[in-house]
Tab-separated table of C-alpha atoms in Angstrom:
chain	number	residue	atom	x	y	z
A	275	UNK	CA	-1.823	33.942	-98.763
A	276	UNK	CA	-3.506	37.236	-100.452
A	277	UNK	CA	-5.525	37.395	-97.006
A	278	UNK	CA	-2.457	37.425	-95.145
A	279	UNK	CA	-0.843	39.931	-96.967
A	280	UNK	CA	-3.944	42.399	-97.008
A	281	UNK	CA	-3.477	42.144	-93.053
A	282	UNK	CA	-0.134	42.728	-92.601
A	283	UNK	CA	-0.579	45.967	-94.876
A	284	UNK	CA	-3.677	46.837	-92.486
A	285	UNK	CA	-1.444	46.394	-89.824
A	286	UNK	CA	1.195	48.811	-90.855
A	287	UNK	CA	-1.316	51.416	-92.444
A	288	UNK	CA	-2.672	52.391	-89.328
A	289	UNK	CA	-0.805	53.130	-86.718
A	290	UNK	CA	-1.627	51.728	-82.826
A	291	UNK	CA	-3.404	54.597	-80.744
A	292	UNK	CA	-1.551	56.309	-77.772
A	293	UNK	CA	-2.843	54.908	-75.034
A	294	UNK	CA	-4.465	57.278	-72.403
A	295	UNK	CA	-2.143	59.227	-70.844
A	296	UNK	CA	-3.666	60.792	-67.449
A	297	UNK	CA	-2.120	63.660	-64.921
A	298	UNK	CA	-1.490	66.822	-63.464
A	299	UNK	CA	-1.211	70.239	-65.192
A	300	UNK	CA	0.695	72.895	-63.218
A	301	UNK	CA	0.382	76.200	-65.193
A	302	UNK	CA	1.692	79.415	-64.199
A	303	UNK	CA	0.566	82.634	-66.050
A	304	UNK	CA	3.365	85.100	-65.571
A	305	UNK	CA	2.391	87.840	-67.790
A	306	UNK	CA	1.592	89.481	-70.841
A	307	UNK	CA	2.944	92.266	-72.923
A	308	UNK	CA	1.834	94.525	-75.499
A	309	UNK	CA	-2.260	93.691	-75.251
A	310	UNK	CA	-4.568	95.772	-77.912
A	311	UNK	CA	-6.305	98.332	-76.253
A	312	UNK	CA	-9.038	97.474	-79.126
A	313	UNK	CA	-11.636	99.767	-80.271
A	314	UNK	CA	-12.850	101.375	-76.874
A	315	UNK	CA	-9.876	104.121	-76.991
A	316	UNK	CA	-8.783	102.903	-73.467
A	317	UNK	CA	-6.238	100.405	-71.576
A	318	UNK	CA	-8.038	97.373	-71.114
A	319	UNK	CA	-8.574	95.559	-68.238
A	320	UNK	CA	-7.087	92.031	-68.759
A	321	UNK	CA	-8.037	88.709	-67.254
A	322	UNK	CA	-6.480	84.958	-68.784
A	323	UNK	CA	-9.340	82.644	-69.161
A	324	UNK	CA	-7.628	78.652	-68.557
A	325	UNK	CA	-9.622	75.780	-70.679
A	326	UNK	CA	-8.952	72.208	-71.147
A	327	UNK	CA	-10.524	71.074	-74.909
A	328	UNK	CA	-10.873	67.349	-75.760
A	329	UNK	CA	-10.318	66.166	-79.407
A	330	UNK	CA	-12.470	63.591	-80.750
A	331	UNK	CA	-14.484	61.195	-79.822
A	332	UNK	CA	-15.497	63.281	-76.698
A	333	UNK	CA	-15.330	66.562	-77.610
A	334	UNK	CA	-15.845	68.715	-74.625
A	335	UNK	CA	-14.763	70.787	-72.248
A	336	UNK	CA	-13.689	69.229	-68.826
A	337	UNK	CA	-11.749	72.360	-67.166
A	338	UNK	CA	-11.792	75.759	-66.449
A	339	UNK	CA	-9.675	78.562	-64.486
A	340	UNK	CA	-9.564	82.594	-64.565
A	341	UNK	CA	-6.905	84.674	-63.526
A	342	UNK	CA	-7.613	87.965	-61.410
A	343	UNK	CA	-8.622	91.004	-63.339
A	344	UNK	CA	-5.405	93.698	-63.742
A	345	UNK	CA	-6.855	97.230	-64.242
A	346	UNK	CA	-5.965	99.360	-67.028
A	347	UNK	CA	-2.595	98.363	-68.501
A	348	UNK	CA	-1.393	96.471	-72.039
A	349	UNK	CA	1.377	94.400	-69.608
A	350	UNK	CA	-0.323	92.897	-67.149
A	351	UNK	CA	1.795	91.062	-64.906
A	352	UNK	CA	-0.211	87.665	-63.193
A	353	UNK	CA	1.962	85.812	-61.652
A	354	UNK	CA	-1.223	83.136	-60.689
A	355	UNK	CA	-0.327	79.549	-59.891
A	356	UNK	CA	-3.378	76.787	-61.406
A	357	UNK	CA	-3.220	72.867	-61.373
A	358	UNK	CA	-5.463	71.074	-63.713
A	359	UNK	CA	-6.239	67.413	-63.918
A	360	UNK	CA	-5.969	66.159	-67.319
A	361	UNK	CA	-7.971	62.890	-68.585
A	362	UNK	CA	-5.450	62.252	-71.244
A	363	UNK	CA	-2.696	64.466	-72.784
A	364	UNK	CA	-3.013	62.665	-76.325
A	365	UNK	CA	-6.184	63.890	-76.759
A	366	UNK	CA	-6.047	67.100	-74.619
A	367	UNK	CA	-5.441	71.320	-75.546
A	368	UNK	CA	-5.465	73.899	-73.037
A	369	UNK	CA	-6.947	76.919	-74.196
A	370	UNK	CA	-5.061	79.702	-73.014
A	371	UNK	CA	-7.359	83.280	-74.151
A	372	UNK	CA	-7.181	86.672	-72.481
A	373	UNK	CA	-9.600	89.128	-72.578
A	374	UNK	CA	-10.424	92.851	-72.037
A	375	UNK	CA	-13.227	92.622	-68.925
A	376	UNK	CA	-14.146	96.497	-69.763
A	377	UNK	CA	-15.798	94.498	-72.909
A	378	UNK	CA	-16.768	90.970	-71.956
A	379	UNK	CA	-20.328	90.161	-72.036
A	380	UNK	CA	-20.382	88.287	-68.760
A	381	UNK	CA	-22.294	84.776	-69.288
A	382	UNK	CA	-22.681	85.043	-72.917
A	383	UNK	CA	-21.270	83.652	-75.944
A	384	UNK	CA	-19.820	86.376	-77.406
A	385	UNK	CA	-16.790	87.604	-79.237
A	386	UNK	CA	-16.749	91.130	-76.970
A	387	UNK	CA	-13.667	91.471	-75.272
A	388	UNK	CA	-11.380	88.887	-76.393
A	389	UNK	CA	-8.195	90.181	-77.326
A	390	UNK	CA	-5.784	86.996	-78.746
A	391	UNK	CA	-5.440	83.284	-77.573
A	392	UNK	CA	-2.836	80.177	-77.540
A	393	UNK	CA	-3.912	76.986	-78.120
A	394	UNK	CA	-1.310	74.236	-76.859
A	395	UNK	CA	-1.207	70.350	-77.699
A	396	UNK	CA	-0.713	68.954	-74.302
A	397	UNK	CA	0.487	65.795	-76.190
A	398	UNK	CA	3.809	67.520	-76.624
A	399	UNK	CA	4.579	67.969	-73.045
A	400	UNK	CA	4.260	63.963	-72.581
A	401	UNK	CA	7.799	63.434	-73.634
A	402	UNK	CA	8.751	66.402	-71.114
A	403	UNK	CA	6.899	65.640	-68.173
A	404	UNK	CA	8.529	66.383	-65.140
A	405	UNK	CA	10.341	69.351	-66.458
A	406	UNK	CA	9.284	72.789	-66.376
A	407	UNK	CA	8.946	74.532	-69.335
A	408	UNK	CA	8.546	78.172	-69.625
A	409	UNK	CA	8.084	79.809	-72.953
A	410	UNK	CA	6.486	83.073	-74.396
A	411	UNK	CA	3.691	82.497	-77.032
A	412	UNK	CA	2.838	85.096	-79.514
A	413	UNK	CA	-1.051	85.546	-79.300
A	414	UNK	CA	-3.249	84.897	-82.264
A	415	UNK	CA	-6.562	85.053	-83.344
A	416	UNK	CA	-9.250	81.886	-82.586
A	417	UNK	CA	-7.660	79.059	-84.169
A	418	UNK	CA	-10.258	76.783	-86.499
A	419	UNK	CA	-10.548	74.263	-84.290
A	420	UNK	CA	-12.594	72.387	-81.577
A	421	UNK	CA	-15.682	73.830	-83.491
A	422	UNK	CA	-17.922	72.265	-81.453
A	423	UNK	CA	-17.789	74.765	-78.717
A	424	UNK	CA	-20.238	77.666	-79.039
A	425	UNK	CA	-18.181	80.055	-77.792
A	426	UNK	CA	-14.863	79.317	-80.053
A	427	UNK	CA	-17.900	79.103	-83.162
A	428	UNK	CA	-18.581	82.780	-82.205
A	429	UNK	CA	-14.813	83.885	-82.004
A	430	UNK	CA	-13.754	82.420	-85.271
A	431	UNK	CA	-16.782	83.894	-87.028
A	432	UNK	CA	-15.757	87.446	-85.671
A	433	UNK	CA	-12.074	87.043	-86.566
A	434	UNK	CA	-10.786	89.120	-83.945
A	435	UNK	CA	-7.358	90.587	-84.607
A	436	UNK	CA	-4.689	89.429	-81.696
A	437	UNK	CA	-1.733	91.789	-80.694
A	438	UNK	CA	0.950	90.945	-78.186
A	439	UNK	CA	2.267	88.353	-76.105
A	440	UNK	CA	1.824	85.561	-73.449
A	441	UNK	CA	4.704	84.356	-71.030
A	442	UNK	CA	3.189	80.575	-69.552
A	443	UNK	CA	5.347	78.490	-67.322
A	444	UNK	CA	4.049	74.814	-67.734
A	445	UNK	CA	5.012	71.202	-66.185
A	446	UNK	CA	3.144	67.929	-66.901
A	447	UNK	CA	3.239	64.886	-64.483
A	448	UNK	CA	1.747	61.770	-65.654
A	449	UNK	CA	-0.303	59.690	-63.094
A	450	UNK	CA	1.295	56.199	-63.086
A	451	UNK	CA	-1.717	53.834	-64.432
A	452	UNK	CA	0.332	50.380	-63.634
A	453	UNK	CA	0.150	51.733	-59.686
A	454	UNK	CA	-2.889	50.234	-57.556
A	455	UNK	CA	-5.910	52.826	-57.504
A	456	UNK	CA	-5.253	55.263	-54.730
A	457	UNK	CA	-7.261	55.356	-51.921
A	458	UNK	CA	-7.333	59.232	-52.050
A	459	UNK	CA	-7.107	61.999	-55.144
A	460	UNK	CA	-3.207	61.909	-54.817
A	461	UNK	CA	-1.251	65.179	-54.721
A	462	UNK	CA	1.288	66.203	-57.288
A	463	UNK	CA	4.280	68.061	-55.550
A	464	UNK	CA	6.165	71.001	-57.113
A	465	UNK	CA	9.189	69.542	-58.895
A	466	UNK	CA	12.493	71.477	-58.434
A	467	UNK	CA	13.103	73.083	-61.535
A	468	UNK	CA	15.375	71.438	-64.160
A	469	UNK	CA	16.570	72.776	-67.283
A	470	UNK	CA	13.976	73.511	-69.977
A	471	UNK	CA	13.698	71.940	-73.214
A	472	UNK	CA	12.418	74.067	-75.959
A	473	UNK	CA	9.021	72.900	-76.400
A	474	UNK	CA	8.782	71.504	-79.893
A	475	UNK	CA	5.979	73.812	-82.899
């Protein structure tokens, strides 16, 4: 009887796993506003740097994008259109971090350049999927997370102060896992838009 009842407290201690929740990413950067022109004196030269992160156990990076550069101006307007794959949304961030290319050390692991970041749980969009969600995000400095990357190591060790903001449009379709493998990559068609839920802290 005592075994019994240590198992049915198991059982409701921890809670069942999401299960793996693949699909499509459409992300459009629109624009920013108010970037630091940081310690060089001059307007920067802006450029959005896309990156999927994986939480635990596989910790990695699987995906990566780059706007165009804009040349000298705090308000860069993108308007640049990306669709990203994702593994699984439960366990899935997309690193959104914009940068001054007048100070970027090209190819290196450095802090140079980087001017404010948001970091989004793509588990949040599950419940939304199929809607498109536009929102602005106020930029911050390298949040203390995903660690295991070099490069976000570097940035958090630098604390780099973050002015301004970040206007992202966003819409999450999830691949359907009960369908029969397709024979090709399938496509994921722009929805029409429908009215967008806030998207939740």
């Amino acid at each position: 009887p005592r075994t019994d009842s240590l198992a049915r407290e198991a059982s409701t201690a921890m809670p069942t796993p999401e299960p793996p929740c693949p699909g499509s990413l459409r992300v459009l950067v629109h624009r920013a506003q108010g970037l630091s022109t940081g310690t060089t004196g001059f307007t920067p030269d802006p450029q959005v740097n896309l990156r999927v992160l994986v939480s635990a156990p596989m910790h990695d990076t699987y995906a990566q994008e780059n706007t165009q550069v804009r040349v000298g101006t705090p308000d860069p307007d993108f308007s640049e259109e990306f669709t990203i794959q994702i593994l699984d949304a439960h366990s899935s961030h997309l690193e959104v971090s914009i940068w001054d290319t007048k100070s970027r050390c090209k190819g290196q692991q450095s802090s140079a350049g980087f001017m404010g970041e948001c970091l989004l749980n793509l588990s949040k969009l599950v419940p939304f999927q199929g809607h498109v969600i536009e929102q602005e995000f106020t930029l911050k400095r390298c949040a203390k997370l995903f660690l295991q990357d070099p490069l976000r190591v570097e940035l958090c060790k630098a604390q780099v102060p973050a002015v301004g903001k970040m206007i992202i449009e966003l819409e999450f379709t999830a691949l359907d896992t009960q369908s029969p493998p397709a024979s090709k990559v399938p496509s994921y068609p722009k929805l029409p838009i429908s009215p967008s839920p806030p998207l939740p802290p």
